Short mmCIF file of C-alpha atoms in Angstrom, two decimals:
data_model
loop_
_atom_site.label_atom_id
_atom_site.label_comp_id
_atom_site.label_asym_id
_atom_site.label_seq_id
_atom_site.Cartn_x
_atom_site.Cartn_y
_atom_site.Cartn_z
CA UNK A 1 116.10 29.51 -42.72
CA UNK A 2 113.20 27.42 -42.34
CA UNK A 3 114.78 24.08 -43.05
CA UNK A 4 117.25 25.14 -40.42
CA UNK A 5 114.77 25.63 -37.75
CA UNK A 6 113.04 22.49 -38.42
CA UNK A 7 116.59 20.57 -38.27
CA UNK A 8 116.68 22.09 -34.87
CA UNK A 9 113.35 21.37 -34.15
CA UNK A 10 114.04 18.19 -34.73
CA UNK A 11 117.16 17.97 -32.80
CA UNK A 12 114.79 18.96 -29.78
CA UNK A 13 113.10 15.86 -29.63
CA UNK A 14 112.52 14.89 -26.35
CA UNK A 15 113.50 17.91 -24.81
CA UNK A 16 109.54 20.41 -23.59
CA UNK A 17 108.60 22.27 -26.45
CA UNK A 18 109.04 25.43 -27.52
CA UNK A 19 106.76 26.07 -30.36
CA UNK A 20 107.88 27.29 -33.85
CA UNK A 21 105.97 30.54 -34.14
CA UNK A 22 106.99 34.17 -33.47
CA UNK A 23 106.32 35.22 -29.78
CA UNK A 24 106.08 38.62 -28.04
CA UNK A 25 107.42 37.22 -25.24
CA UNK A 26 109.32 33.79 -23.34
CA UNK A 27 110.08 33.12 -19.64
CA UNK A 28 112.94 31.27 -18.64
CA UNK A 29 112.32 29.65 -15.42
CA UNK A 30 115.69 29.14 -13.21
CA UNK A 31 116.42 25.83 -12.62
CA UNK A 32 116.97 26.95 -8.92
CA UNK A 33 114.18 29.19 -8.79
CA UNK A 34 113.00 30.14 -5.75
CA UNK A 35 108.99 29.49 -4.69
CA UNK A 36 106.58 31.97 -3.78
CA UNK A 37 108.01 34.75 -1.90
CA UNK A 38 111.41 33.11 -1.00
CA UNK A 39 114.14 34.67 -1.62
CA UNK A 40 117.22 34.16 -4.08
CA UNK A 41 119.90 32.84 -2.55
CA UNK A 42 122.51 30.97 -4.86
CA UNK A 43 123.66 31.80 -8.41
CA UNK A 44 120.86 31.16 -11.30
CA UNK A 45 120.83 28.32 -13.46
CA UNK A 46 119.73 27.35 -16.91
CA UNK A 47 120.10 24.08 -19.28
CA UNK A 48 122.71 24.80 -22.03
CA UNK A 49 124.42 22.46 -24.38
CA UNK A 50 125.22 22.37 -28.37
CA UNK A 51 122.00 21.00 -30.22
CA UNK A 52 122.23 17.07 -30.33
CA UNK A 53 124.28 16.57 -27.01
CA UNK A 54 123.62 16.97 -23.62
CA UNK A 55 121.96 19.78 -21.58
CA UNK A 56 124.25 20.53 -18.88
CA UNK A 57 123.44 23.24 -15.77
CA UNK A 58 125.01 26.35 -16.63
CA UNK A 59 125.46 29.58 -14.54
CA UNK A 60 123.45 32.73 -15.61
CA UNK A 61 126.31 34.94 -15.50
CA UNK A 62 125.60 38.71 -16.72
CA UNK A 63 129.53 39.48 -14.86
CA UNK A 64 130.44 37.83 -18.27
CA UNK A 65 129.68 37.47 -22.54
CA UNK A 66 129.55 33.79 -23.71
CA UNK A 67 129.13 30.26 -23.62
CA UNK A 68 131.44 28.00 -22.07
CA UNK A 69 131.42 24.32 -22.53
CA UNK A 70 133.93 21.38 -21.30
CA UNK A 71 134.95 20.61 -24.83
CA UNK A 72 134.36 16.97 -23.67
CA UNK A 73 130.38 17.94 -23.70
CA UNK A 74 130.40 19.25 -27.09
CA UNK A 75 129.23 16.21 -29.16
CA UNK A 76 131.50 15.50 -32.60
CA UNK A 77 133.88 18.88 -31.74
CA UNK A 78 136.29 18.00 -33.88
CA UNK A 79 133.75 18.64 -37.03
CA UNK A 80 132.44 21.97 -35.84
CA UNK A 81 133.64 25.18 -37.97
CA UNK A 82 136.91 26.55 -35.87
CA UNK A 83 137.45 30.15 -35.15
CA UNK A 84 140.65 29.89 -33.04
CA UNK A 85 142.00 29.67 -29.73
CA UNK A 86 140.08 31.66 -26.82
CA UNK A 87 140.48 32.82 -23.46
CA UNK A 88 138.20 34.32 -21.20
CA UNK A 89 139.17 35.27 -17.35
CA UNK A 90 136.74 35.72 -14.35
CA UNK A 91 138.30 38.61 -12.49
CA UNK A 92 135.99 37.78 -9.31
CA UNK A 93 137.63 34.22 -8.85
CA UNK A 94 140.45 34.46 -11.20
CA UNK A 95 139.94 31.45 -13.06
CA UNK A 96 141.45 31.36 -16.60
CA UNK A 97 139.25 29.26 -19.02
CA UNK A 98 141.61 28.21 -22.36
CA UNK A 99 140.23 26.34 -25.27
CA UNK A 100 139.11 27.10 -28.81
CA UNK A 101 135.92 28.80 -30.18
CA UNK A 102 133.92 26.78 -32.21
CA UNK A 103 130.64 27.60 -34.04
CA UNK A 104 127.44 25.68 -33.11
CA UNK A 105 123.19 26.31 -32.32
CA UNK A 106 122.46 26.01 -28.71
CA UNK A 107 119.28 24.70 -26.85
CA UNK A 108 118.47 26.72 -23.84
CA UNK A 109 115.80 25.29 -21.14
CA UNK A 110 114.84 26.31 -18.12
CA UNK A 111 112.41 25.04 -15.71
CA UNK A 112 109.27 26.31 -17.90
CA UNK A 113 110.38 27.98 -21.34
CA UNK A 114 113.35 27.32 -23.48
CA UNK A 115 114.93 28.70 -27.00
CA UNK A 116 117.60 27.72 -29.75
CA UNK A 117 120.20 29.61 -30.84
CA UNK A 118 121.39 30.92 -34.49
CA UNK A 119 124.99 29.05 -35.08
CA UNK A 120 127.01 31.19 -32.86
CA UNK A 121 131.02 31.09 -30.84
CA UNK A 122 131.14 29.28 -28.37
CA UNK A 123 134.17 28.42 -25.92
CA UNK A 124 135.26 24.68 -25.94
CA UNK A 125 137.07 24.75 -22.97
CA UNK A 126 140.19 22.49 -22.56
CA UNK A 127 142.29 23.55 -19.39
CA UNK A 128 141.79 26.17 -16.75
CA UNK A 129 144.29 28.29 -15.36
CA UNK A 130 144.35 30.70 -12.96
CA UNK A 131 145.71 34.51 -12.16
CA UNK A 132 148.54 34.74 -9.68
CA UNK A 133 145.95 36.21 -7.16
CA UNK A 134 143.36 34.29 -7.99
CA UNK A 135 140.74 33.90 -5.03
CA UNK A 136 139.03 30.53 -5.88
CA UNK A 137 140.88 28.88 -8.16
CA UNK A 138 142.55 25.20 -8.85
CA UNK A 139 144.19 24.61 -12.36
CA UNK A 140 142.80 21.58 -14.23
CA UNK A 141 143.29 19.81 -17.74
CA UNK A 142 140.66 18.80 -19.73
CA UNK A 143 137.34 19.66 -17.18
CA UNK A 144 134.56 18.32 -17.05
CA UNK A 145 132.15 20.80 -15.09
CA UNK A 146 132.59 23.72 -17.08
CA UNK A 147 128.82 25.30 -18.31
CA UNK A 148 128.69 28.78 -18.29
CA UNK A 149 126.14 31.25 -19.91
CA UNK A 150 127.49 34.88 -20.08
CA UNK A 151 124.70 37.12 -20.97
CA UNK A 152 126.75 40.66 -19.78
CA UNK A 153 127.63 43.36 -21.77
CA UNK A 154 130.50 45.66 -21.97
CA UNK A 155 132.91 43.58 -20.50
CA UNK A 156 135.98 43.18 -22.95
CA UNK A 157 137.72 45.18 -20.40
CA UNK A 158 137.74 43.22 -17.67
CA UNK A 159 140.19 40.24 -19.31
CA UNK A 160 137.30 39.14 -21.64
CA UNK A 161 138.96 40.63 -24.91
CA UNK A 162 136.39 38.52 -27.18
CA UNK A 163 133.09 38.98 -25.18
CA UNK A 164 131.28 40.80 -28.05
CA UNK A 165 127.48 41.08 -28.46
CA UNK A 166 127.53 38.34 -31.24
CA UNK A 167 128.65 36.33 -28.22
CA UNK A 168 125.46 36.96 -26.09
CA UNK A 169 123.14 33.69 -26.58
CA UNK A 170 119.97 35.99 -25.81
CA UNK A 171 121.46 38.62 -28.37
CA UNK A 172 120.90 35.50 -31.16
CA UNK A 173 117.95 33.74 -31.09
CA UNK A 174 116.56 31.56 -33.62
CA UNK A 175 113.50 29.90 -32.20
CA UNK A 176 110.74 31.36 -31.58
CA UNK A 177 111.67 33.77 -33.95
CA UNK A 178 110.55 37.23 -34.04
CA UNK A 179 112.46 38.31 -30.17
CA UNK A 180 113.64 41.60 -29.45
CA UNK A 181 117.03 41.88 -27.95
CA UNK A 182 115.91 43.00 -24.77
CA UNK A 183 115.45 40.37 -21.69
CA UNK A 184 114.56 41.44 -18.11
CA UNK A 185 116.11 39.09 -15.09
CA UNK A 186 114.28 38.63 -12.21
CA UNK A 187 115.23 35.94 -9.12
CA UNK A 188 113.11 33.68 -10.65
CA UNK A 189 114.18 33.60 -14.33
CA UNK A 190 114.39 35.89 -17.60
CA UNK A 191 111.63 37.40 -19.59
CA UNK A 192 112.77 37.54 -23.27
CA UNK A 193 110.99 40.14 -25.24
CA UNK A 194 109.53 43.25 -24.45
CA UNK A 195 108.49 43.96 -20.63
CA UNK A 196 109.37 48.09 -19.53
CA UNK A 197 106.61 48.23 -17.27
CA UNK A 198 107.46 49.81 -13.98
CA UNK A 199 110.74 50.04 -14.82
CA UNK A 200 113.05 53.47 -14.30
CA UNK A 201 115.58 53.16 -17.60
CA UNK A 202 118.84 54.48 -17.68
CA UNK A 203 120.91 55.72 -21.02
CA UNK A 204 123.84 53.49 -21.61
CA UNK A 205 126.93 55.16 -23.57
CA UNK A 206 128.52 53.78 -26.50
CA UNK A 207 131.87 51.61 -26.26
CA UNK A 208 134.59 53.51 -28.26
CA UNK A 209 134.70 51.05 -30.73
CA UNK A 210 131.28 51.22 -31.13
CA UNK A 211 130.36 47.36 -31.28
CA UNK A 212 129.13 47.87 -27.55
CA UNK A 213 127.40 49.61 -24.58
CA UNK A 214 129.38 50.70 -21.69
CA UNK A 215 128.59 50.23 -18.06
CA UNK A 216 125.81 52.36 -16.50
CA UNK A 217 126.76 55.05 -14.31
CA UNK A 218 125.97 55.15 -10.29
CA UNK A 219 127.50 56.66 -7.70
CA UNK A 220 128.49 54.93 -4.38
CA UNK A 221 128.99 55.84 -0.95
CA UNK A 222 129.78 53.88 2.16
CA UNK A 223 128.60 54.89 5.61
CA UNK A 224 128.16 58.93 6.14
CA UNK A 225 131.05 59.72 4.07
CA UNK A 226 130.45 61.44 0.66
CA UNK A 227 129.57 59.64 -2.68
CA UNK A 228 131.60 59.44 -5.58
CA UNK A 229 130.46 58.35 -9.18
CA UNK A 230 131.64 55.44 -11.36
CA UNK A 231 130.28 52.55 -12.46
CA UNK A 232 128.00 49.58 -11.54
CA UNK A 233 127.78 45.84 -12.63
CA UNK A 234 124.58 43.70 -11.58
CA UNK A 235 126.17 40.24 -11.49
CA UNK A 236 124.35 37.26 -11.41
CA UNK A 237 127.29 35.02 -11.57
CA UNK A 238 128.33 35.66 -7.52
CA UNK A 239 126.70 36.29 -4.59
CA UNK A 240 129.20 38.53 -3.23
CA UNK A 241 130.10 42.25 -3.55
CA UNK A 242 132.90 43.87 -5.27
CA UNK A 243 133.77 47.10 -4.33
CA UNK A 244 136.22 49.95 -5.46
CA UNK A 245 136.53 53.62 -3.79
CA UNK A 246 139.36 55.71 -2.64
CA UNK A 247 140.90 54.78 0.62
CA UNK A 248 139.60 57.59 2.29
CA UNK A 249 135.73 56.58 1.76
CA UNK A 250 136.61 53.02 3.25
CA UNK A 251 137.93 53.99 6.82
CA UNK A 252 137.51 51.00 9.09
CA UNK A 253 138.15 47.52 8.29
CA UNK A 254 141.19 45.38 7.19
CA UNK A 255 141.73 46.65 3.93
CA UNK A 256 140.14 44.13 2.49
CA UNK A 257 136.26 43.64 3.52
CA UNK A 258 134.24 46.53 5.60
CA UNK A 259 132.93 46.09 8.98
CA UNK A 260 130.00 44.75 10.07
CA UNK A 261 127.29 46.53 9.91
CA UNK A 262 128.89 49.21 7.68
CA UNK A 263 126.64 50.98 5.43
CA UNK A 264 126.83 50.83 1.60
CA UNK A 265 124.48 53.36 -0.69
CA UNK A 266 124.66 53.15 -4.40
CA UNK A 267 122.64 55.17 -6.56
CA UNK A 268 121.69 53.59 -9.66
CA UNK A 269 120.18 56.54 -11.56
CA UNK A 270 122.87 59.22 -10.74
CA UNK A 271 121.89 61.24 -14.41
CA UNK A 272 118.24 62.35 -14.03
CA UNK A 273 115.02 62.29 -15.90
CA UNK A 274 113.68 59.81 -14.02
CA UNK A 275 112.68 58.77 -10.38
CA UNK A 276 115.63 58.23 -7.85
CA UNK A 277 116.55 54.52 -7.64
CA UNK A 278 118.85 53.66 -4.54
CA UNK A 279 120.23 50.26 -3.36
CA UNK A 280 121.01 50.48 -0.22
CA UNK A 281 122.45 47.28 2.08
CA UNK A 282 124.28 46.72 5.20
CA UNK A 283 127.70 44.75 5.13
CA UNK A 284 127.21 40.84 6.56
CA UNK A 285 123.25 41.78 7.05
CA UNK A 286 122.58 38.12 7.62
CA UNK A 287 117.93 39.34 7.99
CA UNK A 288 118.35 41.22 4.65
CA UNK A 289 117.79 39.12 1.65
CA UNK A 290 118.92 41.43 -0.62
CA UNK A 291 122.31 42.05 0.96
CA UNK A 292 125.57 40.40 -0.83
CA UNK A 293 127.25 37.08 0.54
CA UNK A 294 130.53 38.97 1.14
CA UNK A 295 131.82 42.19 0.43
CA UNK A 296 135.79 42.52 -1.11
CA UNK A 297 137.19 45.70 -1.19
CA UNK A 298 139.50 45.52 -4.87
CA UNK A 299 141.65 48.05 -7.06
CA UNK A 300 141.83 50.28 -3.75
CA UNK A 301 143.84 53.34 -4.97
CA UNK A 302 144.44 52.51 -8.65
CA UNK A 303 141.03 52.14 -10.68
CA UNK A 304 137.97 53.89 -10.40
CA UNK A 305 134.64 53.98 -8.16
CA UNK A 306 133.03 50.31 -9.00
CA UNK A 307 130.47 48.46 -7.53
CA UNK A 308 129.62 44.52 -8.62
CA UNK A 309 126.21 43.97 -6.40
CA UNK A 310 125.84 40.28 -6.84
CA UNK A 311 123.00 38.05 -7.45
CA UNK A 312 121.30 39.27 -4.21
CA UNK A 313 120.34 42.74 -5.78
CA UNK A 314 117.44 40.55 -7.53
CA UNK A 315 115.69 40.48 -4.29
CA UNK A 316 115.39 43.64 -3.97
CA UNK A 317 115.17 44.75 -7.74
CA UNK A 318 113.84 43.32 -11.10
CA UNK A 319 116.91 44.01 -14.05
CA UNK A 320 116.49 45.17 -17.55
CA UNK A 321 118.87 44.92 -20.62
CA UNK A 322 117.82 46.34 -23.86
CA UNK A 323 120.51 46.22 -26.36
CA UNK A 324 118.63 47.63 -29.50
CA UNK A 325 117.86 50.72 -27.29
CA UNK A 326 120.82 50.98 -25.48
CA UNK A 327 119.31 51.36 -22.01
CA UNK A 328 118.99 49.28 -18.37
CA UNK A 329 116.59 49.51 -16.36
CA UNK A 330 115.97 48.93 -12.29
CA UNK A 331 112.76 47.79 -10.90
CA UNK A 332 111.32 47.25 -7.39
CA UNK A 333 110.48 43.49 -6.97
CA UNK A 334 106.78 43.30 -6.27
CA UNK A 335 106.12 40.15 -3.88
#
């Protein structure tokens, strides 16, 4: 283990250092991150490539579980231990990323900070397709853009069949050594390592297979009508809104976005045992910061009460993922 943490060491030449020692805690800084007080207003961004090629800007995407890489950035592919063919959709734009999983360490840097993966799968992505209702979408062969860094959980459901923990970057860190798989996300970057200060936790359930957590619970109500309970996603990989309820909770609108002005309440810790957390935004609130992008109304009438909040929920609230404990947590952002 040493001599493989040196070799990476190595490979880091160049690149800010990281240090080779254990660490109670690292901070990521987004490439995009906002100064001072501003608020967070696109999708956050880290450096990611395979260790010896290049750093390319990837999307922090918790909507998702793994790293994907144009297979043309991936440095002497060809050589890297094969695990098979992969595909992994994104249900919010209906892309459909094809290529082959590969096993490789993986530098991580952010503004300030960075890590180095354990050998790990990673997506070598060679043509993307899309869903026949895809909403942003164009097929292409061999891309070149492609850097994403899915750091989600639960999510084989959602056309991500292989998006297991071992496929979590943060879950397998090499260097510094010594991390607990816990990370908090704030709009300005992630804190690996322990940080539950001020934070209001929430009990996740275990997947049935029991290689996962589940999605935490909340329950979501729009305007004066009455809530009903389900199931929420903080996304950092889109700054819109995603939102499921019966068609009777969603009077108004075209059927597929609410009115302006319409008022969306989701409570994040619907259980108990701890202090009432509530998000609460208004639809195309252009003075709130912490209100989505857009809002699309999707699975009307055939799946369950779901709310994806976007990257904008970081400006109102600090996010915690601890995967040894099982738990998220929710956090007022303190300017």
């Amino acid at each position: 283990m040493v001599r493989i943490l040196l070799a990476l060491s190595s490979a880091l030449a160049g690149a800010p250092s990281i240090g080779t020692t254990a660490s109670p805690a690292v901070q990521l800084s987004f490439l995009n991150a906002p100064s001072g007080d501003e608020p967070l207003t696109d999708v956050p961004r880290l450096a990611v490539g395979v260790v010896g090629g290049p750093l390319r800007s990837a999307v922090v995407d918790t909507g998702s579980t793994g790293v994907l890489l144009s297979a043309s950035a991936i440095p002497d592919l060809d050589r890297l231990p094969m695990l098979g063919p992969g595909v992994l959709t994104y249900s919010s734009s209906g892309r459909i990323m094809r290529g082959r999983w590969v096993m490789a360490a993986l530098v991580v840097q952010g503004r300030s900070g960075g890590i180095v993966t354990r050998s790990m799968p990673i997506l070598a992505v060679d043509d993307i397709a899309c869903t026949p209702t895809a909403r942003r979408c164009t097929p292409k062969a061999h891309p070149a853009h492609v850097a994403m860094f899915g750091i989600g959980f639960g999510r084989r459901h959602d056309g991500q069949p292989e998006a297991t923990p071992d496929r979590n970057p943060l879950l397998t860190i090499a260097e510094p050594a010594g991390l607990p798989h816990g990370y908090t996300i704030t709009r300005r970057g992630i804190r690996l390592g322990d940080d539950d200060k001020g934070f209001v936790l929430v009990k996740l359930g275990r997947s049935a297979d029991g290689e996962d957590w589940v999605a935490p619970p909340a329950c979501i109500a729009v305007d004066e009508r009455p809530p009903l309970c389900g199931t929420v996603l903080v996304d950092t990989g889109i700054t819109g809104m995603f939102l499921t309820l019966p068609p009777d909770r969603l009077r108004g609108g075209d059927g597929r976005t609410l009115p302006t002005g319409s008022h969306i309440r989701i409570d994040l810790t619907p259980t108990g045992g701890g202090p009432a957390m509530r998000f609460t935004v208004r639809a195309k609130d252009r003075n709130d910061p912490a209100a989505p992008s857009t809002i699309t109304l999707s699975g009307i009438g055939r799946r369950p009460p779901f709310v994806n909040t976007g990257v904008h929920f970081l400006n109102r609230y600090d996010y915690r993922y601890d995967a040894d404990a099982g738990t998220v947590g929710y956090r007022l952002v303190q300017h």
